[in-house]
Structures are given as structure tokens and as C-alpha cells.
mmCIF file of C-alpha atoms in Angstrom:
data_model
loop_
_atom_site.group_PDB
_atom_site.id
_atom_site.type_symbol
_atom_site.label_atom_id
_atom_site.label_comp_id
_atom_site.label_asym_id
_atom_site.label_seq_id
_atom_site.Cartn_x
_atom_site.Cartn_y
_atom_site.Cartn_z
ATOM 1 C CA MET A 22 -2.805 -44.890 15.867
ATOM 2 C CA SER A 23 -0.156 -47.824 14.652
ATOM 3 C CA PRO A 24 3.321 -48.936 16.612
ATOM 4 C CA LYS A 25 5.850 -46.526 16.390
ATOM 5 C CA SER A 26 4.188 -44.163 15.042
ATOM 6 C CA ALA A 27 4.206 -40.550 15.535
ATOM 7 C CA ILE A 28 4.294 -40.752 19.415
ATOM 8 C CA ILE A 29 6.515 -38.502 21.855
ATOM 9 C CA SER A 30 6.860 -39.630 25.573
ATOM 10 C CA VAL A 31 8.464 -36.906 27.664
ATOM 11 C CA ILE A 32 9.602 -38.436 30.260
ATOM 12 C CA GLY A 33 11.396 -35.465 32.746
ATOM 13 C CA SER A 34 10.102 -32.563 34.781
ATOM 14 C CA LEU A 35 7.654 -29.860 36.008
ATOM 15 C CA ASN A 36 7.993 -27.227 37.326
ATOM 16 C CA VAL A 37 6.843 -24.345 38.756
ATOM 17 C CA ASP A 38 8.631 -20.673 37.938
ATOM 18 C CA LEU A 39 9.029 -17.250 40.157
ATOM 19 C CA VAL A 40 10.989 -15.259 37.798
ATOM 20 C CA THR A 41 11.944 -11.748 38.647
ATOM 21 C CA ARG A 42 13.435 -9.635 36.186
ATOM 22 C CA THR A 43 16.308 -7.361 37.095
ATOM 23 C CA PRO A 44 18.796 -4.927 34.810
ATOM 24 C CA ARG A 45 21.084 -6.272 36.609
ATOM 25 C CA VAL A 46 22.303 -9.289 39.643
ATOM 26 C CA PRO A 47 22.932 -7.955 42.846
ATOM 27 C CA VAL A 48 25.703 -8.179 44.819
ATOM 28 C CA ALA A 49 26.136 -9.952 47.747
ATOM 29 C CA GLY A 50 24.395 -8.455 50.460
ATOM 30 C CA GLU A 51 22.601 -6.305 48.240
ATOM 31 C CA THR A 52 19.090 -5.442 48.376
ATOM 32 C CA LEU A 53 17.775 -3.391 44.675
ATOM 33 C CA THR A 54 14.087 -3.221 43.121
ATOM 34 C CA THR A 55 13.436 -5.080 40.487
ATOM 35 C CA GLU A 56 11.695 -4.766 37.248
ATOM 36 C CA SER A 57 8.824 -6.621 38.155
ATOM 37 C CA PHE A 58 8.123 -10.806 39.169
ATOM 38 C CA SER A 59 5.854 -13.514 37.673
ATOM 39 C CA THR A 60 4.481 -17.358 37.974
ATOM 40 C CA GLY A 61 4.747 -19.993 35.055
ATOM 41 C CA PHE A 62 5.127 -22.928 34.713
ATOM 42 C CA GLY A 63 8.089 -24.799 33.119
ATOM 43 C CA GLY A 64 10.729 -27.447 33.685
ATOM 44 C CA LYS A 65 13.065 -28.699 31.429
ATOM 45 C CA GLY A 66 10.462 -31.945 31.418
ATOM 46 C CA ALA A 67 7.365 -29.799 31.146
ATOM 47 C CA ASN A 68 9.169 -27.358 28.804
ATOM 48 C CA GLN A 69 10.047 -29.966 26.001
ATOM 49 C CA ALA A 70 7.595 -31.650 25.866
ATOM 50 C CA VAL A 71 4.980 -27.663 24.803
ATOM 51 C CA ALA A 72 7.544 -27.194 23.235
ATOM 52 C CA CYS A 73 6.467 -30.674 21.639
ATOM 53 C CA ALA A 74 2.679 -30.526 20.911
ATOM 54 C CA ARG A 75 3.384 -26.134 20.248
ATOM 55 C CA LEU A 76 5.450 -26.805 17.607
ATOM 56 C CA SER A 77 3.226 -29.745 15.858
ATOM 57 C CA ARG A 78 0.281 -28.264 15.709
ATOM 58 C CA THR A 79 -1.675 -24.397 15.786
ATOM 59 C CA GLN A 80 -2.924 -22.814 18.352
ATOM 60 C CA SER A 81 -6.538 -23.220 16.912
ATOM 61 C CA GLN A 82 -6.542 -27.064 16.863
ATOM 62 C CA ALA A 83 -5.346 -27.393 20.832
ATOM 63 C CA ALA A 84 -7.791 -24.777 21.921
ATOM 64 C CA ALA A 85 -10.527 -26.660 19.253
ATOM 65 C CA GLY A 86 -9.455 -30.358 20.790
ATOM 66 C CA GLU A 87 -7.917 -31.467 17.329
ATOM 67 C CA ALA A 88 -6.001 -34.097 16.044
ATOM 68 C CA SER A 89 -2.010 -33.741 15.273
ATOM 69 C CA ASP A 90 -0.172 -36.377 13.617
ATOM 70 C CA VAL A 91 2.410 -35.656 16.821
ATOM 71 C CA GLU A 92 0.949 -36.805 19.816
ATOM 72 C CA VAL A 93 2.541 -35.941 22.409
ATOM 73 C CA ARG A 94 3.257 -36.997 26.125
ATOM 74 C CA MET A 95 3.796 -36.036 30.043
ATOM 75 C CA VAL A 96 5.441 -38.346 31.925
ATOM 76 C CA GLY A 97 6.106 -36.448 34.932
ATOM 77 C CA ALA A 98 5.771 -36.231 39.254
ATOM 78 C CA VAL A 99 4.271 -33.151 41.037
ATOM 79 C CA GLY A 100 3.286 -32.752 44.177
ATOM 80 C CA ASP A 101 -0.172 -32.260 45.383
ATOM 81 C CA ASP A 102 0.103 -28.080 47.078
ATOM 82 C CA GLU A 103 -1.457 -25.649 45.592
ATOM 83 C CA PHE A 104 0.900 -25.785 42.246
ATOM 84 C CA HIS A 105 -0.366 -28.896 40.663
ATOM 85 C CA GLU A 106 -3.913 -28.220 39.841
ATOM 86 C CA GLY A 107 -3.115 -25.432 37.335
ATOM 87 C CA LEU A 108 0.187 -26.686 35.617
ATOM 88 C CA LEU A 109 -0.922 -29.844 34.940
ATOM 89 C CA LYS A 110 -4.385 -27.372 33.341
ATOM 90 C CA SER A 111 -1.612 -25.359 31.138
ATOM 91 C CA LEU A 112 -0.311 -28.225 29.971
ATOM 92 C CA GLN A 113 -3.574 -29.928 28.541
ATOM 93 C CA GLY A 114 -3.876 -26.413 27.340
ATOM 94 C CA ASP A 115 -1.503 -27.080 25.046
ATOM 95 C CA GLY A 116 -3.083 -30.482 23.836
ATOM 96 C CA LEU A 117 -0.587 -32.443 25.561
ATOM 97 C CA SER A 118 -1.510 -35.993 27.394
ATOM 98 C CA THR A 119 -0.585 -35.627 31.250
ATOM 99 C CA LYS A 120 -1.815 -39.495 32.224
ATOM 100 C CA GLY A 121 1.275 -39.921 32.586
ATOM 101 C CA VAL A 122 1.605 -37.564 35.347
ATOM 102 C CA LYS A 123 1.151 -39.011 38.507
ATOM 103 C CA VAL A 124 0.678 -36.859 41.762
ATOM 104 C CA LEU A 125 2.174 -37.693 44.864
ATOM 105 C CA LYS A 126 0.115 -37.141 48.303
ATOM 106 C CA GLY A 127 1.872 -34.906 50.921
ATOM 107 C CA LYS A 128 4.996 -33.793 48.669
ATOM 108 C CA LYS A 129 5.248 -30.197 47.089
ATOM 109 C CA THR A 130 5.792 -29.484 42.921
ATOM 110 C CA GLY A 131 9.087 -28.346 41.883
ATOM 111 C CA VAL A 132 10.333 -24.830 41.946
ATOM 112 C CA ALA A 133 12.567 -22.703 39.910
ATOM 113 C CA VAL A 134 13.428 -19.185 40.753
ATOM 114 C CA ILE A 135 14.812 -17.041 38.041
ATOM 115 C CA ILE A 136 16.466 -14.512 37.588
ATOM 116 C CA VAL A 137 16.460 -12.631 34.066
ATOM 117 C CA GLU A 138 19.040 -9.824 33.604
ATOM 118 C CA THR A 139 16.449 -7.648 30.899
ATOM 119 C CA GLY A 140 19.806 -5.809 29.451
ATOM 120 C CA THR A 141 21.469 -9.029 27.852
ATOM 121 C CA GLY A 142 18.576 -11.670 28.169
ATOM 122 C CA GLU A 143 20.843 -13.189 30.066
ATOM 123 C CA ASN A 144 18.889 -15.585 32.811
ATOM 124 C CA ARG A 145 20.300 -17.236 36.800
ATOM 125 C CA ILE A 146 18.031 -20.635 37.111
ATOM 126 C CA MET A 147 18.123 -22.067 41.143
ATOM 127 C CA PHE A 148 16.102 -24.957 41.240
ATOM 128 C CA CYS A 149 14.299 -26.609 43.699
ATOM 129 C CA PRO A 150 12.719 -30.804 42.448
ATOM 130 C CA GLY A 151 10.200 -30.967 44.768
ATOM 131 C CA ALA A 152 7.862 -34.551 43.225
ATOM 132 C CA ASN A 153 10.564 -34.330 40.069
ATOM 133 C CA TYR A 154 12.909 -36.183 42.654
ATOM 134 C CA GLU A 155 10.949 -39.072 44.233
ATOM 135 C CA VAL A 156 10.000 -40.470 40.687
ATOM 136 C CA LYS A 157 11.098 -44.257 41.239
ATOM 137 C CA VAL A 158 13.265 -46.440 38.778
ATOM 138 C CA GLU A 159 10.781 -48.561 37.509
ATOM 139 C CA ASP A 160 9.267 -48.778 33.841
ATOM 140 C CA LEU A 161 8.114 -45.381 31.949
ATOM 141 C CA VAL A 162 8.221 -46.126 28.455
ATOM 142 C CA ASP A 163 4.966 -46.916 26.627
ATOM 143 C CA GLU A 164 5.868 -49.926 24.264
ATOM 144 C CA ASP A 165 3.958 -47.511 21.551
ATOM 145 C CA ALA A 166 6.244 -44.560 21.706
ATOM 146 C CA GLY A 167 7.945 -43.721 18.441
ATOM 147 C CA VAL A 168 10.276 -41.237 20.820
ATOM 148 C CA VAL A 169 12.286 -40.990 23.584
ATOM 149 C CA LEU A 170 12.335 -37.398 25.638
ATOM 150 C CA PHE A 171 15.416 -37.291 28.438
ATOM 151 C CA GLN A 172 16.644 -34.364 29.749
ATOM 152 C CA LEU A 173 18.267 -34.680 33.747
ATOM 153 C CA GLU A 174 15.961 -32.764 36.151
ATOM 154 C CA LEU A 175 15.071 -36.570 37.772
ATOM 155 C CA PRO A 176 16.474 -38.205 39.710
ATOM 156 C CA LEU A 177 19.934 -40.196 37.743
ATOM 157 C CA GLU A 178 19.059 -43.996 37.741
ATOM 158 C CA VAL A 179 16.031 -43.470 36.515
ATOM 159 C CA VAL A 180 16.774 -42.117 33.110
ATOM 160 C CA LEU A 181 19.716 -43.545 32.760
ATOM 161 C CA HIS A 182 17.320 -47.387 32.877
ATOM 162 C CA ASN A 183 14.308 -45.370 31.677
ATOM 163 C CA MET A 184 16.891 -44.725 28.384
ATOM 164 C CA LYS A 185 17.830 -48.193 27.828
ATOM 165 C CA VAL A 186 14.387 -49.718 28.166
ATOM 166 C CA ALA A 187 13.717 -46.737 25.916
ATOM 167 C CA ARG A 188 16.793 -47.939 23.445
ATOM 168 C CA GLU A 189 15.038 -51.860 23.949
ATOM 169 C CA LYS A 190 11.466 -51.399 22.489
ATOM 170 C CA GLY A 191 12.827 -48.979 19.830
ATOM 171 C CA ALA A 192 12.964 -45.370 20.049
ATOM 172 C CA GLU A 193 14.003 -42.810 18.261
ATOM 173 C CA THR A 194 16.536 -41.870 21.812
ATOM 174 C CA ILE A 195 16.787 -38.453 22.240
ATOM 175 C CA ILE A 196 18.649 -36.253 25.310
ATOM 176 C CA ASN A 197 19.231 -32.808 26.264
ATOM 177 C CA PRO A 198 21.086 -34.240 29.891
ATOM 178 C CA ALA A 199 21.232 -30.859 31.346
ATOM 179 C CA PRO A 200 21.947 -29.399 34.292
ATOM 180 C CA ALA A 201 24.481 -31.229 32.932
ATOM 181 C CA ILE A 202 26.443 -34.413 35.018
ATOM 182 C CA ALA A 203 29.245 -37.077 33.829
ATOM 183 C CA LEU A 204 27.052 -39.853 32.339
ATOM 184 C CA PRO A 205 28.973 -43.867 32.320
ATOM 185 C CA GLU A 206 29.422 -44.945 29.709
ATOM 186 C CA GLU A 207 26.081 -46.933 29.297
ATOM 187 C CA ALA A 208 24.744 -43.632 28.645
ATOM 188 C CA TYR A 209 25.735 -42.697 25.457
ATOM 189 C CA GLN A 210 25.561 -46.725 23.853
ATOM 190 C CA GLY A 211 23.238 -46.635 21.174
ATOM 191 C CA LEU A 212 22.556 -43.394 21.942
ATOM 192 C CA GLY A 213 19.738 -42.058 18.534
ATOM 193 C CA HIS A 214 20.763 -38.093 19.757
ATOM 194 C CA LEU A 215 22.203 -35.797 22.111
ATOM 195 C CA ILE A 216 22.070 -32.463 22.741
ATOM 196 C CA VAL A 217 24.193 -30.024 24.344
ATOM 197 C CA ASN A 218 25.474 -26.441 24.462
ATOM 198 C CA GLU A 219 28.904 -25.093 24.933
ATOM 199 C CA THR A 220 29.441 -26.119 28.246
ATOM 200 C CA GLU A 221 27.231 -28.929 28.441
ATOM 201 C CA ALA A 222 29.880 -30.863 26.019
ATOM 202 C CA THR A 223 33.193 -29.864 27.340
ATOM 203 C CA ILE A 224 31.492 -31.338 30.672
ATOM 204 C CA LEU A 225 29.875 -34.469 29.599
ATOM 205 C CA SER A 226 33.215 -35.095 26.555
ATOM 206 C CA GLY A 227 35.622 -34.344 29.359
ATOM 207 C CA ILE A 228 37.629 -31.978 27.074
ATOM 208 C CA GLU A 229 38.106 -28.988 28.990
ATOM 209 C CA ASN A 230 39.016 -26.732 26.284
ATOM 210 C CA PRO A 231 38.659 -28.262 22.690
ATOM 211 C CA THR A 232 40.385 -27.156 19.919
ATOM 212 C CA SER A 233 37.987 -27.913 17.292
ATOM 213 C CA TRP A 234 33.891 -29.245 17.941
ATOM 214 C CA ASP A 235 35.009 -31.945 16.240
ATOM 215 C CA GLU A 236 37.743 -33.077 18.296
ATOM 216 C CA VAL A 237 34.459 -32.775 20.740
ATOM 217 C CA ALA A 238 31.815 -35.113 18.900
ATOM 218 C CA SER A 239 34.626 -37.900 18.135
ATOM 219 C CA ILE A 240 34.473 -38.526 22.107
ATOM 220 C CA PHE A 241 30.691 -39.043 21.870
ATOM 221 C CA ILE A 242 30.332 -40.698 18.756
ATOM 222 C CA LYS A 243 33.293 -43.159 19.849
ATOM 223 C CA ARG A 244 31.266 -43.865 22.623
ATOM 224 C CA GLY A 245 28.292 -44.977 21.034
ATOM 225 C CA VAL A 246 26.450 -41.976 19.447
ATOM 226 C CA LYS A 247 24.757 -40.993 16.000
ATOM 227 C CA ASN A 248 24.628 -38.051 15.817
ATOM 228 C CA VAL A 249 26.228 -35.259 18.082
ATOM 229 C CA ILE A 250 24.061 -31.457 18.304
ATOM 230 C CA ILE A 251 25.780 -28.806 20.497
ATOM 231 C CA THR A 252 23.835 -25.381 20.087
ATOM 232 C CA LEU A 253 26.348 -22.252 20.116
ATOM 233 C CA GLY A 254 24.519 -19.074 21.518
ATOM 234 C CA GLY A 255 24.680 -16.587 19.065
ATOM 235 C CA GLU A 256 27.454 -18.846 17.239
ATOM 236 C CA GLY A 257 23.946 -21.460 15.158
ATOM 237 C CA VAL A 258 24.281 -24.831 16.072
ATOM 238 C CA TYR A 259 27.050 -27.756 15.601
ATOM 239 C CA TYR A 260 26.295 -30.894 14.471
ATOM 240 C CA GLN A 261 27.734 -35.065 13.394
ATOM 241 C CA THR A 262 26.744 -38.218 12.761
ATOM 242 C CA ASP A 263 28.796 -40.696 13.642
ATOM 243 C CA ASN A 264 28.740 -41.861 9.553
ATOM 244 C CA GLN A 265 29.680 -38.504 8.739
ATOM 245 C CA HIS A 266 32.447 -39.876 11.982
ATOM 246 C CA ALA A 267 33.595 -42.141 10.400
ATOM 247 C CA GLN A 268 34.206 -40.683 6.297
ATOM 248 C CA SER A 269 35.777 -38.645 7.799
ATOM 249 C CA LYS A 270 34.447 -35.706 7.066
ATOM 250 C CA PRO A 271 33.914 -32.501 9.583
ATOM 251 C CA GLY A 272 30.865 -31.480 11.008
ATOM 252 C CA GLN A 273 28.713 -28.575 10.012
ATOM 253 C CA ILE A 274 27.315 -24.952 11.977
ATOM 254 C CA VAL A 275 24.490 -24.161 10.965
ATOM 255 C CA PRO A 276 24.482 -19.970 11.398
ATOM 256 C CA ALA A 277 23.032 -18.633 13.661
ATOM 257 C CA ARG A 278 19.937 -16.192 13.037
ATOM 258 C CA LYS A 279 20.399 -12.737 14.328
ATOM 259 C CA VAL A 280 17.155 -10.965 16.308
ATOM 260 C CA GLN A 281 16.729 -9.056 18.984
ATOM 261 C CA VAL A 282 16.843 -11.348 22.427
ATOM 262 C CA VAL A 283 14.625 -10.037 25.762
ATOM 263 C CA ASP A 284 14.917 -13.377 27.379
ATOM 264 C CA THR A 285 16.997 -16.913 26.448
ATOM 265 C CA THR A 286 14.839 -18.920 29.412
ATOM 266 C CA ALA A 287 13.562 -21.902 27.225
ATOM 267 C CA ALA A 288 15.881 -20.897 24.484
ATOM 268 C CA GLY A 289 17.007 -24.274 23.824
ATOM 269 C CA ASP A 290 14.125 -26.240 25.148
ATOM 270 C CA THR A 291 11.868 -24.835 21.894
ATOM 271 C CA PHE A 292 15.215 -25.931 19.514
ATOM 272 C CA VAL A 293 14.635 -29.446 21.670
ATOM 273 C CA GLY A 294 11.203 -29.823 20.916
ATOM 274 C CA ALA A 295 11.049 -28.699 17.928
ATOM 275 C CA TYR A 296 14.028 -31.507 16.731
ATOM 276 C CA SER A 297 12.325 -34.310 18.144
ATOM 277 C CA VAL A 298 8.937 -33.086 16.848
ATOM 278 C CA ALA A 299 11.394 -34.210 13.179
ATOM 279 C CA VAL A 300 12.993 -36.904 14.735
ATOM 280 C CA ALA A 301 8.917 -38.425 15.896
ATOM 281 C CA ARG A 302 7.632 -37.111 11.956
ATOM 282 C CA TRP A 303 10.357 -39.459 10.415
ATOM 283 C CA LYS A 304 10.563 -42.612 12.777
ATOM 284 C CA ALA A 305 5.954 -42.216 11.689
ATOM 285 C CA SER A 306 7.269 -42.315 7.636
ATOM 286 C CA SER A 307 8.256 -45.262 6.817
ATOM 287 C CA GLN A 308 11.895 -44.845 7.044
ATOM 288 C CA THR A 309 12.672 -45.724 2.996
ATOM 289 C CA THR A 310 14.683 -42.256 3.213
ATOM 290 C CA GLU A 311 16.819 -40.986 5.785
ATOM 291 C CA PHE A 312 17.285 -38.529 8.427
ATOM 292 C CA ASP A 313 17.012 -34.830 6.929
ATOM 293 C CA LEU A 314 19.732 -33.556 10.392
ATOM 294 C CA ASP A 315 20.032 -30.911 8.891
ATOM 295 C CA ALA A 316 17.129 -29.510 8.126
ATOM 296 C CA ALA A 317 15.325 -30.830 11.470
ATOM 297 C CA ILE A 318 18.467 -28.499 12.771
ATOM 298 C CA GLN A 319 17.461 -25.657 10.753
ATOM 299 C CA HIS A 320 13.631 -25.026 11.006
ATOM 300 C CA ALA A 321 14.089 -26.123 15.159
ATOM 301 C CA ASN A 322 17.189 -23.206 15.720
ATOM 302 C CA LEU A 323 14.232 -20.396 13.339
ATOM 303 C CA ALA A 324 11.987 -21.976 16.650
ATOM 304 C CA ALA A 325 14.569 -20.728 18.749
ATOM 305 C CA SER A 326 15.150 -17.801 17.901
ATOM 306 C CA LEU A 327 11.328 -17.191 18.002
ATOM 307 C CA THR A 328 11.592 -17.602 22.093
ATOM 308 C CA VAL A 329 14.136 -15.647 22.442
ATOM 309 C CA GLN A 330 11.964 -12.717 21.743
ATOM 310 C CA LYS A 331 10.027 -12.817 24.185
ATOM 311 C CA ALA A 332 9.833 -13.415 28.219
ATOM 312 C CA GLY A 333 8.834 -16.125 30.135
ATOM 313 C CA ALA A 334 9.390 -20.193 29.394
ATOM 314 C CA GLN A 335 5.979 -21.994 28.243
ATOM 315 C CA SER A 336 4.471 -18.444 27.295
ATOM 316 C CA SER A 337 7.098 -17.649 25.020
ATOM 317 C CA ILE A 338 7.509 -21.037 23.284
ATOM 318 C CA PRO A 339 6.092 -19.837 19.147
ATOM 319 C CA TRP A 340 3.273 -22.407 17.436
ATOM 320 C CA VAL A 341 3.888 -23.837 14.321
ATOM 321 C CA ASP A 342 1.813 -21.634 12.453
ATOM 322 C CA GLU A 343 4.082 -18.694 13.825
ATOM 323 C CA VAL A 344 7.262 -19.849 12.973
ATOM 324 C CA PRO A 345 7.714 -18.882 8.895
ATOM 325 C CA SER A 346 8.537 -22.411 6.698
ATOM 326 C CA SER A 347 12.895 -20.202 6.668
#
């Protein structure tokens, strides 16, 4: 591939998921018999990397080891415990490059304990970072990366340093700042794409009770963000751009698809992955046309609606041929 081609570098977390499905969450001091327990692979970084890979190729292409027009690279760390081999093998099976994942001697792979309420599909997650928090502050951005995707399950210093490096190298930077914490102004300056949910939007903007999403988006755009995307669950997806804001145009909302929700785990990660693939393909093109933000969000929204209809994290993320064209 030529420099700045369709290469997505995902710098983020890798976890093992321990998932319990229950009709409700027990109250303090209560023991509750659950419906099921399973283990899987996750981490917001790995989930989004899998989403990028699956939503840029078919399962048969991945199984045959065929190249796609989008190369996805996972960058992070795991421990040298009983979990890491299965996790890396699973990522490779989805067509990912794991050369950027370090196996740290004497460390534990990150673990997420997930409780899913079967009635609503809502989840509650407890995250033990393990090796994820052992990633050092150093340059992790490949020279040929067209898109670099971040979350906040690595040390903040690692994320901020590499966001700066990515911008300096001319890559499109995308961040899904979860779990949400206040970020310094430098994180927003020149940021190409900010993807947040409602809770993250209020925490990062500092506006606890916004009167409109335009009010929230304007905060981020004034800080230097070019494209602001706010996922609103069943209400759809709001987006605003710096160009629209400069012309005093309101943001737009893409309605949510009405589906039967089984499990919301990895729905946001699927959205981010599908969106990142669209950005990567645009970045790899001649860029003679403006990035079609509306089309990217429509497709990402559709992909995420398929994820919530299945249980699990990475296992619920669809392949590109499973997503209808409209």
C-alpha cells in the first residue's frame, strides 16, 4: 500500500470479557441465580478494531486470508497469561494485524466483567485494565497510517501523546473518549472526528443540562474539532461540522432504526468502526470530494443496529456483507 492509503491504526485496549446474563441486577447483599455465563474477547480498542476489519471485508475473505482495501492494525498490550493467545488468535482470524500488540512478561491481560440485563439488553461493565495500563508513552503511530483511532482505556498520557503524533504525521484522528473524563484543550485542537454518546458529551463539554445538542457541539467546535458526532441511543445520531457551525447552520439528526434490542454491548464500538472505515476510504482516495458525513453515519447506524440484536461483544459485530446497503 502507498503512504496514507486505507490503513487504520487502532491504539487502544484489549480485554477478556466475563459476561453474566441476568433478568435484573442484584441489590446490595443479594445473591441472584443468573441465566448464563460466558467468556469472550473485548476491550474498546479491540472491539473497534474488529469492527473496522469486519466492516471492510466479508467473513470468507478473512477466512481465506484475502487482502481487503482497508488494512486494520491493532496496537496495545496484553499479559503473558492464559488469555492472551486466544485473544490474539481471534483478532487475527478477523483479518487484523496484531504486530503492534506487545505481550508483557509477568502482567495480566485486561479483564471486563459485564452484567447484561436480558429484559432490556442494557449492560453494566467493570473494567480491570491489567496490561493496558502498562503501555508506555512513546510513538505508536505508523508512518503510513491514514486513520488513527483512539479511546480512553489506555493511560491518558499515551493517548494525548499519540493523538499529537498522528496529527503531525497527517493522519485523520478519531477519538471515542470512553470511559469519559475531562480532556485538556490540546486534545481537541485539530481533531478530525469526535464520537461521543449523550453522557460523554455532557461530561466532556461541561454542560450538565444542555438545551440542545447544538449548544454542546459548539463547545467542541470552538475547541478545534472538525466533526462532532453524538450517538443518542434510540433517538438516533446527531452530528455537526465546523463548516456548518461557521455558517450558523444547526446540526442534523439521523434517526435510529427500530429493532429488538438483545444486548447493547459493542454497539457503540460497531458504530465507530464502520465510521472509521468510511473515513479511511475517503482519506485513501484523491479527496477531490468532501467527506460524506451523512452517508458514513447512516451506514454506521445501520451496522450498530445489527449488533444490538445479538448477544456478546466482538461476536455480535457484523461482517460487511451482513449489512444491507440501505
